[in-house]
Coordinates of C-alpha atoms in Angstrom, one line a residue:
X1 CA 6.4 11.9 31.8
X2 CA 10.1 11.7 32.3
X3 CA 11.2 12.6 29.1
X4 CA 14.6 13.5 28.6
X5 CA 14.9 15.2 25.6
X6 CA 15.6 18.3 25.8
X7 CA 13.3 21.7 24.8
X8 CA 13.3 22.2 21.3
X9 CA 9.6 23.8 20.5
X10 CA 7.7 26.4 22.6
X11 CA 4.5 28.0 22.1
X12 CA 2.8 32.0 22.4
X13 CA 0.1 33.0 22.7
X14 CA -0.1 37.2 22.7
X15 CA -3.0 39.1 22.4
X16 CA -2.5 40.8 19.2
X17 CA 0.3 41.6 16.6
X18 CA 1.6 37.9 16.5
X19 CA 3.7 39.2 13.5
X20 CA 5.0 42.8 14.7
X21 CA 6.5 41.5 18.6
X22 CA 8.3 38.5 17.0
X23 CA 9.8 40.6 14.2
X24 CA 11.2 42.7 17.3
X25 CA 12.1 40.0 19.0
X26 CA 13.7 38.3 16.5
X27 CA 15.9 41.9 16.0
X28 CA 17.3 42.1 19.5
X29 CA 18.3 38.8 20.2
X30 CA 19.4 38.0 16.9
X31 CA 17.0 34.7 15.6
X32 CA 15.2 34.4 12.4
X33 CA 11.5 35.5 11.8
X34 CA 9.6 33.7 9.3
X35 CA 5.8 35.2 8.8
X36 CA 3.8 31.8 9.1
X37 CA 0.2 32.6 8.3
X38 CA -0.4 36.8 7.9
X39 CA -4.4 35.9 7.6
X40 CA -4.3 34.4 11.2
X41 CA -1.6 36.1 12.6
X42 CA 0.4 33.3 13.4
X43 CA 4.9 33.9 12.9
X44 CA 7.8 31.8 13.4
X45 CA 11.1 32.2 15.6
X46 CA 13.9 30.1 15.2
X47 CA 17.3 29.7 17.0
X48 CA 19.8 28.2 15.1
X49 CA 23.2 28.8 16.7
X50 CA 22.4 25.5 19.9
X51 CA 22.8 22.0 19.1
X52 CA 19.5 21.4 18.1
X53 CA 17.7 24.7 16.5
X54 CA 14.8 25.9 18.7
X55 CA 11.3 27.0 17.7
X56 CA 9.0 29.3 18.9
X57 CA 5.6 30.0 17.2
X58 CA 4.0 32.7 18.1
X59 CA -0.1 33.1 17.7
X60 CA -2.5 35.6 18.2
X61 CA -5.2 35.0 21.1
X62 CA -8.5 33.5 19.7
X63 CA -11.8 34.9 21.4
X64 CA -10.2 37.5 23.2
X65 CA -9.2 36.0 26.3
X66 CA -6.3 33.1 26.8
X67 CA -9.4 30.7 28.5
X68 CA -11.3 30.8 25.1
X69 CA -7.9 30.3 23.0
X70 CA -7.2 26.9 25.1
X71 CA -11.2 25.7 24.7
X72 CA -10.1 25.9 20.8
X73 CA -7.0 23.0 21.0
X74 CA -7.4 19.6 20.8
X75 CA -7.0 17.8 23.0
X76 CA -6.6 19.0 27.1
X77 CA -3.0 18.0 27.5
X78 CA -1.9 20.5 24.6
X79 CA -4.6 23.1 26.1
X80 CA -2.9 24.3 29.2
X81 CA -0.7 27.6 29.2
X82 CA 1.7 29.2 31.4
X83 CA 0.3 33.0 31.8
X84 CA 3.5 35.4 32.3
X85 CA 3.9 38.1 34.2
X86 CA 5.8 41.5 34.9
X87 CA 7.6 40.2 38.0
X88 CA 8.2 37.0 36.0
X89 CA 6.3 34.9 38.2
X90 CA 3.6 32.6 36.2
X91 CA 0.3 30.8 36.6
X92 CA -0.6 27.2 34.6
X93 CA -4.1 27.9 33.0
X94 CA -5.7 24.6 32.5
X95 CA -9.4 24.4 32.0
X96 CA -9.7 21.3 30.3
X97 CA -7.8 19.4 33.4
X98 CA -4.9 18.2 31.1
X99 CA -2.4 18.2 33.5
X100 CA -4.7 15.3 35.2
X101 CA -5.1 14.0 32.5
X102 CA -1.0 14.1 31.4
X103 CA -0.3 12.5 34.8
X104 CA -2.4 9.4 33.7
X105 CA -1.3 9.3 30.5
X106 CA -4.6 9.8 28.8
X107 CA -5.3 11.5 25.8
X108 CA -8.9 13.1 26.1
X109 CA -10.5 15.6 23.4
X110 CA -10.7 18.9 24.5
X111 CA -14.7 19.5 23.5
X112 CA -17.0 17.6 22.3
X113 CA -16.4 19.8 18.7
X114 CA -12.8 19.2 18.7
X115 CA -11.9 16.7 16.0
X116 CA -14.9 17.6 14.3
X117 CA -13.8 21.3 13.5
X118 CA -10.3 20.0 12.2
X119 CA -10.0 16.0 11.3
X120 CA -6.6 16.1 10.9
X121 CA -6.5 16.0 14.5
X122 CA -8.2 12.1 14.7
X123 CA -4.6 11.6 12.9
X124 CA -2.5 13.6 15.5
X125 CA -4.6 11.9 18.2
X126 CA -2.8 8.6 16.3
X127 CA 0.5 9.9 16.4
X128 CA 0.3 11.7 19.6
X129 CA -0.7 8.3 21.5
X130 CA 1.7 6.4 19.5
X131 CA 4.6 8.9 20.8
X132 CA 4.0 9.2 23.8
X133 CA 2.2 6.0 24.6
X134 CA -0.4 7.2 26.2
X135 CA -4.1 5.6 26.2
X136 CA -7.1 7.2 24.1
X137 CA -10.3 8.4 26.1
X138 CA -13.3 6.0 25.4
X139 CA -15.6 9.0 24.6
X140 CA -12.6 10.6 22.1
X141 CA -11.7 6.8 20.7
X142 CA -16.3 6.7 19.8
X143 CA -15.9 9.8 18.3
X144 CA -12.5 8.9 16.1
X145 CA -14.5 6.0 15.4
X146 CA -17.2 8.5 13.5
X147 CA -15.3 10.8 12.1
X148 CA -13.1 9.3 9.8
X149 CA -14.4 10.5 6.5
X150 CA -14.7 13.9 7.5
X151 CA -10.6 13.2 7.0
X152 CA -11.6 13.3 3.5
X153 CA -12.2 17.1 3.8
X154 CA -8.6 17.4 4.7
X155 CA -6.2 18.9 2.7
X156 CA -3.3 16.2 0.8
X157 CA 0.2 18.3 2.6
X158 CA -1.3 18.4 6.0
X159 CA -2.0 14.4 6.1
X160 CA 0.8 14.2 4.1
X161 CA 2.8 15.5 7.2
X162 CA 0.8 13.4 10.1
X163 CA 1.7 10.4 8.0
X164 CA 5.9 11.1 7.5
X165 CA 5.7 12.4 11.1
X166 CA 4.0 8.7 11.7
X167 CA 6.7 7.2 9.8
X168 CA 9.3 8.8 12.1
X169 CA 8.0 7.4 15.1
X170 CA 9.7 4.3 17.3
X171 CA 7.0 2.7 15.9
X172 CA 5.7 3.6 12.7
X173 CA 3.9 -0.3 12.6
X174 CA 2.0 0.1 15.5
X175 CA 1.0 3.5 14.5
X176 CA -0.5 2.4 10.6
X177 CA -2.1 -0.7 13.3
X178 CA -3.9 1.9 14.7
X179 CA -5.1 4.1 11.5
X180 CA -6.7 0.5 10.4
X181 CA -8.8 0.3 13.3
X182 CA -10.0 3.7 13.5
X183 CA -10.6 3.4 9.8
X184 CA -8.0 5.6 8.4
X185 CA -6.2 3.3 6.9
X186 CA -8.5 3.4 3.5
X187 CA -8.6 7.1 3.4
X188 CA -4.5 8.2 4.4
X189 CA -3.0 4.5 2.1
X190 CA -5.5 2.9 0.2
X191 CA -3.1 0.9 -1.7
X192 CA -2.3 -0.6 1.7
X193 CA -5.2 -0.8 3.1
X194 CA -6.2 -3.2 0.9
X195 CA -3.2 -5.6 0.9
X196 CA -5.9 -6.7 4.2
X197 CA -6.7 -9.9 3.8
X198 CA -4.8 -11.0 0.2
X199 CA -3.8 -14.6 1.0
X200 CA 0.3 -15.4 0.2
X201 CA 0.8 -18.8 -1.0
X202 CA 3.2 -20.8 1.6
X203 CA 4.4 -20.7 3.8
X204 CA 3.4 -17.5 4.8
X205 CA 0.9 -17.7 6.8
X206 CA -0.6 -14.0 7.6
X207 CA -1.8 -12.0 4.6
X208 CA 0.6 -9.4 2.8
X209 CA -0.8 -6.7 5.0
X210 CA 0.4 -8.1 8.3
X211 CA 3.6 -9.6 6.5
X212 CA 4.5 -6.3 5.2
X213 CA 4.0 -4.5 8.1
X214 CA 6.5 -5.5 10.6
X215 CA 9.6 -4.9 7.8
X216 CA 8.1 -1.0 7.4
X217 CA 8.4 -1.1 11.2
X218 CA 12.2 -2.2 11.2
X219 CA 13.9 -0.5 8.2
X220 CA 11.9 3.0 9.5
X221 CA 13.3 2.0 13.1
X222 CA 17.0 0.6 12.4
X223 CA 18.4 1.7 8.9
X224 CA 21.3 0.9 9.6
X225 CA 20.7 -2.5 10.4
X226 CA 18.7 -3.8 8.8
X227 CA 20.2 -5.1 5.4
X228 CA 19.9 -3.4 2.3
X229 CA 18.0 -6.0 0.6
X230 CA 16.8 -8.9 2.5
X231 CA 18.3 -12.3 1.0
X232 CA 15.3 -14.3 0.3
X233 CA 15.9 -18.3 -0.6
X234 CA 13.4 -19.0 -3.6
X235 CA 12.0 -17.1 -6.9
X236 CA 8.7 -17.4 -5.4
X237 CA 10.1 -15.7 -2.3
X238 CA 11.3 -12.3 -3.6
X239 CA 8.0 -12.5 -5.5
X240 CA 5.7 -12.6 -3.2
X241 CA 8.1 -10.2 -1.2
X242 CA 7.9 -7.5 -4.5
X243 CA 3.5 -7.9 -4.2
X244 CA 3.7 -7.1 -0.6
X245 CA 5.6 -3.6 -1.0
X246 CA 4.5 -2.8 -4.0
X247 CA 1.3 -1.2 -3.4
X248 CA 3.2 0.8 -0.6
X249 CA 5.8 1.9 -3.8
X250 CA 2.7 3.2 -5.6
X251 CA 1.0 5.2 -3.0
X252 CA 4.3 7.0 -2.9
X253 CA 4.5 7.3 -6.1
X254 CA 0.8 8.9 -6.8
X255 CA 1.4 10.8 -3.7
X256 CA 4.0 12.8 -5.9
X257 CA 2.2 13.0 -8.4
X258 CA -0.6 14.4 -6.7
X259 CA 1.5 17.1 -5.0
X260 CA 4.8 18.3 -5.7
X261 CA 4.9 19.1 -1.9
X262 CA 5.3 15.4 -1.4
X263 CA 7.7 14.1 -3.4
X264 CA 10.8 14.1 -1.0
X265 CA 8.9 12.6 1.1
X266 CA 7.4 10.1 -0.9
X267 CA 10.7 9.0 -2.2
X268 CA 11.3 8.3 1.4
X269 CA 8.3 6.4 1.7
X270 CA 9.0 4.5 -1.2
X271 CA 12.6 4.2 -0.3
X272 CA 11.7 2.3 3.3
X273 CA 9.0 0.2 1.7
X274 CA 11.2 -1.1 -0.9
X275 CA 14.2 -1.6 1.2
X276 CA 12.6 -5.2 2.0
X277 CA 12.4 -6.4 -1.5

């Protein structure tokens, strides 16, 4: 894929005892160990002595064998595994032809029910498509349009996590625009969706949504270059700018009230959008 960033995230699947195995590995290697989900048998190892922390998530195998476990993943490019053997040899397990999709930069659902099983994958599809510059396969895209309302069943914490990852991308405005096109924006950020078709006074020639979007991208991507406060020439310009970002700020505040875990991230979002006021 031509990526130059170093590997810092590993996923390991074991047949059983996904909490016992990493605990023993942590004791032997000196890594930090965290039990993530005892019920689903998922644990995490973290090595912090390197420049960038190395995170290794260890999970128990689902379905009895590796191929069945991979069938339960979200997208074909995420459903590949290397089977380790005692002689240090490895075998690529690729039940969904993910390697081919990876080479053609195509994001495709693993199975027809992959998105319906976990609707947060709708947001993940948008993030991965923008982050990796992948095209979304036609059948996957069609299903995303049909399953939008299922996102309401996902917890606020999981939606929040995907949203902040989108804002950290190099093109957050592109991610937000994809959310709008897939009819997901009104669920994730309803106040932002309401900006669309809100007419502004002259000299603006676009609605509030399209006026605000590139400014959010500027602040998210180049915080050192973006001024703390844009210099508006007239009172009317300042008033229009405040109106255009007001909905985003209100959304950040309401998220904090609804979910204590969102407070820090909500303040970040409020700060990003208010910087253009």
